[in-house]
C-alpha cells in the first residue's frame, strides 16, 4: 500500500509537467515553428510525466450474471522519466517507464486485490517530424511484466518491443506494437496464445479534443483471426480539465496475468487522466 500511495503522488505531480508537454507539441502554430525549434523544445521539456492512461474504473462481467467475484475495480498507474538532456544517436531519447495495473474486488468482504501486474521498462523514443510538423514517435523498449507471486501463481515474461504512434491529422492517431518475447517456460509457457504477439489500434477525437474514441486489437498467436479487443471512450467536461469520464470494454484473454488464459468480457466506467497529446498502448 505504501508503494501505491507513492505512485499516486507521482501521477499527481506529473500533471504539472504534462501541461508544459502540451505547450511543446499542441499549442504552437505549426506554421511558425521549424522542426529544429520543436526538437529544442523536446530537449527543454519536462523529464517526468504520464506514459499510458491513468484510470480508476468499476464494472461487471458481460454475459454471465454479475456477482461479487466478477464485478470489480480495475485501475492503472503509468509514468515515465526521460533520462537524457539531449538526443542520442538517430535523434532518440532514453526513458524509464513504469506501469502498474490492479484488479480489486471491492464487493467482497475483505476487499481483496486479486491481481497486481508490474510492468517496468527502459527504452529509446524518437520523435518524428515531417514538413516542420510533429507527427508522432517510434520506440524501442525492453519490458518486464510479472505479478510478483511465487509458486504455481507466478506469472512473468520479458519482451523487446517495437512501437509507433502516428498522428494522421488533428482528429486521428494510429498506433502499433510488435514484440520479441522471452517467456517463462515453467508457469506460463503458452502466454503468447492468450496475450498475443502484436497489437494495432486507432484513436479518433473531436476537434475540441473533449471526446475520444479508441479501439485496440491484440493478435493472439496462430493463423486464426483471434484478437483481444479493447474499446474505449472518454469525455472531458472542459478543455482545462485534467481528467475525463471514461468507459472501457475488454473482450478476450490476457487482461490480467494471473488468469491470462481465462476468457473475460468486462465493461467498466470511471475516470481517466490522460497524457495531453496521446497515450501509449
XYZ file of C-alpha atoms in Angstrom:
281
model
C 0.000 0.000 0.000
C 2.930 2.353 0.669
C 4.137 1.814 -2.916
C 0.638 2.560 -4.211
C 0.482 5.853 -2.275
C 3.868 6.899 -3.660
C 2.767 6.139 -7.218
C -0.457 8.122 -6.827
C 1.546 11.130 -5.584
C 3.864 10.747 -8.590
C 0.948 10.797 -11.007
C -0.469 13.964 -9.474
C 2.949 15.593 -9.639
C 3.232 14.635 -13.295
C 0.189 16.691 -14.214
C 2.162 19.905 -13.866
C 4.719 18.588 -16.333
C 2.005 17.423 -18.696
C 0.705 20.970 -19.146
C 4.158 22.022 -20.379
C 4.288 18.974 -22.628
C 1.069 20.126 -24.263
C 2.664 23.504 -24.969
C 5.565 21.793 -26.732
C 3.547 19.919 -29.326
C -0.063 21.057 -29.321
C -0.231 24.789 -28.733
C 2.315 26.383 -31.120
C 1.192 27.490 -34.565
C 2.870 24.918 -36.772
C 3.477 27.492 -39.500
C 5.719 29.496 -37.144
C 7.825 26.647 -35.747
C 10.506 24.703 -37.618
C 11.392 21.089 -36.875
C 14.646 22.285 -35.272
C 12.789 24.599 -32.880
C 10.432 21.787 -31.913
C 13.387 19.489 -31.242
C 14.840 22.137 -28.945
C 11.519 22.254 -27.101
C 11.697 18.492 -26.609
C 15.178 18.915 -25.114
C 13.896 21.544 -22.665
C 10.594 19.810 -21.952
C 9.543 18.040 -18.732
C 11.547 14.974 -17.758
C 8.798 13.344 -15.703
C 5.241 12.752 -16.876
C 2.428 10.391 -17.712
C 3.065 7.457 -20.047
C -0.098 5.400 -20.590
C -3.618 6.243 -19.420
C -4.060 6.517 -15.646
C -7.569 5.407 -14.730
C -9.871 4.104 -11.999
C -12.865 2.173 -13.354
C -15.533 -0.189 -12.000
C -17.971 -2.578 -13.623
C -19.418 -6.057 -14.151
C -18.770 -9.009 -16.393
C -20.785 -9.035 -19.628
C -22.602 -12.273 -20.387
C -22.512 -14.175 -17.088
C -24.745 -12.908 -14.298
C -22.879 -10.199 -12.379
C -21.589 -11.375 -8.993
C -19.303 -10.075 -6.271
C -16.492 -12.095 -7.804
C -16.777 -10.882 -11.418
C -17.681 -7.232 -10.693
C -14.563 -5.318 -9.743
C -12.388 -2.232 -9.894
C -9.529 -2.003 -12.351
C -7.026 0.804 -12.031
C -3.770 1.668 -13.746
C -0.912 3.993 -12.872
C 1.646 4.726 -15.583
C 4.587 7.165 -15.566
C 7.780 7.859 -17.497
C 11.102 9.567 -16.796
C 13.335 10.994 -19.523
C 16.970 10.210 -18.715
C 18.807 12.232 -21.371
C 19.015 16.002 -21.661
C 19.541 15.976 -25.445
C 19.206 13.488 -28.228
C 21.243 10.317 -28.545
C 22.248 8.885 -31.952
C 19.431 8.828 -34.551
C 17.626 11.607 -32.680
C 16.435 9.393 -29.814
C 15.876 9.934 -26.096
C 16.366 7.375 -23.320
C 13.399 6.778 -20.983
C 12.463 4.757 -17.937
C 8.854 3.533 -17.847
C 6.658 2.066 -15.136
C 3.062 0.852 -15.343
C 1.084 -0.910 -12.615
C -2.324 -2.464 -13.239
C -4.512 -3.716 -10.381
C -7.751 -5.704 -10.170
C -9.622 -5.028 -6.919
C -12.718 -6.963 -5.798
C -14.275 -4.201 -3.720
C -17.619 -6.006 -3.296
C -16.141 -8.962 -1.440
C -15.928 -8.888 2.333
C -12.158 -8.444 2.679
C -11.829 -6.164 -0.414
C -9.011 -8.290 -1.886
C -6.721 -7.028 -4.627
C -6.800 -10.229 -6.631
C -4.181 -9.456 -9.284
C -1.369 -6.899 -9.397
C 0.665 -6.579 -12.602
C 4.018 -4.775 -12.570
C 5.442 -3.545 -15.878
C 8.775 -1.649 -15.722
C 10.790 -0.932 -18.841
C 13.628 1.036 -20.375
C 13.884 2.170 -23.956
C 14.534 4.693 -26.681
C 11.928 7.041 -28.149
C 12.375 9.003 -31.362
C 10.043 11.948 -32.109
C 9.019 12.133 -35.762
C 8.772 15.310 -37.835
C 7.540 15.856 -41.369
C 7.469 19.227 -43.123
C 8.152 21.035 -39.838
C 5.277 19.220 -38.152
C 5.405 16.799 -35.225
C 3.647 13.603 -36.367
C 4.352 11.072 -33.590
C 7.145 8.831 -32.375
C 8.895 5.488 -32.692
C 10.013 3.431 -29.695
C 12.274 0.507 -28.868
C 11.912 -0.942 -25.363
C 12.957 -3.781 -23.114
C 9.967 -4.586 -20.891
C 9.382 -6.914 -17.951
C 5.918 -7.856 -16.731
C 5.080 -10.003 -13.721
C 2.531 -10.395 -10.955
C 5.041 -10.598 -8.100
C 3.862 -14.010 -6.905
C 5.688 -17.279 -6.429
C 4.973 -20.997 -6.849
C 2.132 -22.010 -9.205
C 0.647 -18.481 -9.238
C 3.833 -16.903 -10.576
C 3.405 -15.200 -13.954
C 6.135 -13.321 -15.803
C 7.582 -12.592 -19.205
C 10.015 -10.220 -20.868
C 9.827 -8.750 -24.330
C 11.657 -6.473 -26.713
C 9.036 -4.218 -28.252
C 8.990 -2.032 -31.364
C 6.214 0.564 -31.365
C 4.905 3.549 -33.315
C 2.326 6.274 -32.691
C 1.455 8.300 -35.800
C -0.714 11.437 -35.778
C -2.521 11.338 -39.120
C -4.328 14.637 -38.534
C -5.928 16.607 -35.686
C -8.677 14.008 -35.327
C -6.905 10.687 -35.905
C -3.980 8.808 -34.399
C -2.925 5.236 -35.252
C -0.605 3.057 -33.231
C 1.012 -0.360 -33.336
C 3.451 -2.528 -31.417
C 5.159 -5.840 -32.136
C 7.412 -7.773 -29.779
C 10.074 -10.429 -29.464
C 9.027 -12.430 -26.368
C 11.224 -14.049 -23.723
C 8.792 -16.328 -21.894
C 8.936 -18.077 -18.513
C 8.711 -21.717 -19.594
C 7.559 -23.074 -16.227
C 4.245 -21.450 -15.320
C 3.067 -19.540 -18.405
C 4.812 -21.010 -21.427
C 1.633 -20.614 -23.524
C 1.204 -16.906 -22.742
C 1.520 -15.853 -26.408
C -1.598 -17.898 -27.196
C -3.539 -15.511 -24.951
C -1.599 -12.246 -24.514
C -0.644 -12.015 -28.159
C 2.252 -11.343 -30.495
C 1.425 -7.810 -31.699
C -1.220 -5.104 -31.426
C -2.690 -2.349 -33.601
C -5.198 0.361 -32.887
C -6.600 3.783 -33.598
C -7.855 6.787 -31.652
C -10.366 9.305 -33.006
C -11.120 12.624 -31.317
C -13.363 15.606 -31.888
C -11.980 18.988 -32.939
C -12.183 20.337 -29.386
C -10.452 17.139 -28.102
C -13.159 16.590 -25.490
C -14.457 13.310 -26.949
C -12.031 10.475 -27.701
C -12.823 7.028 -29.068
C -10.285 4.227 -29.319
C -10.034 0.596 -30.366
C -7.037 -1.693 -29.820
C -6.720 -5.203 -31.274
C -4.193 -7.630 -29.772
C -3.453 -10.575 -32.091
C -3.126 -13.893 -30.269
C -0.654 -16.452 -31.597
C -1.839 -18.548 -34.524
C -3.212 -18.093 -38.029
C -6.841 -17.757 -36.983
C -8.354 -14.232 -36.759
C -8.280 -14.368 -32.958
C -7.981 -10.990 -31.250
C -8.356 -9.499 -27.809
C -10.444 -6.334 -28.278
C -10.273 -3.187 -26.142
C -12.791 -0.414 -26.816
C -12.590 2.919 -25.001
C -14.428 6.233 -24.927
C -13.712 9.321 -22.830
C -15.350 12.714 -22.366
C -13.691 15.770 -20.833
C -16.058 18.364 -19.395
C -13.821 21.286 -20.353
C -10.564 21.805 -22.205
C -8.937 22.895 -18.947
C -9.864 19.725 -17.046
C -7.093 17.243 -16.255
C -9.450 14.252 -16.083
C -12.263 12.758 -18.145
C -15.174 10.411 -17.741
C -14.053 7.063 -19.116
C -15.534 3.739 -20.214
C -13.563 0.664 -21.233
C -14.779 -2.624 -22.687
C -12.408 -5.604 -22.690
C -13.196 -8.797 -24.589
C -10.785 -11.716 -24.797
C -7.902 -13.139 -22.824
C -4.868 -11.728 -21.038
C -6.472 -8.768 -19.295
C -4.543 -9.692 -16.142
C -1.578 -12.018 -15.725
C -2.947 -14.316 -13.034
C -5.870 -15.524 -15.177
C -4.317 -14.733 -18.557
C -5.704 -17.969 -20.083
C -9.314 -17.328 -18.987
C -11.824 -15.525 -21.185
C -13.140 -12.153 -19.937
C -15.805 -9.807 -21.237
C -15.940 -6.793 -18.948
C -17.415 -3.290 -19.083
C -16.155 -0.716 -16.588
C -16.678 3.029 -16.188
C -14.920 5.671 -14.122
C -12.366 8.432 -14.649
C -9.117 8.714 -16.579
C -6.147 11.089 -16.507
C -4.556 11.039 -19.937
C -1.350 12.422 -21.438
C -2.172 15.654 -23.234
C -1.165 14.592 -26.743
C -1.704 10.837 -26.956
C -1.433 7.756 -24.784
C 0.942 4.890 -25.323
C -0.519 1.407 -25.586
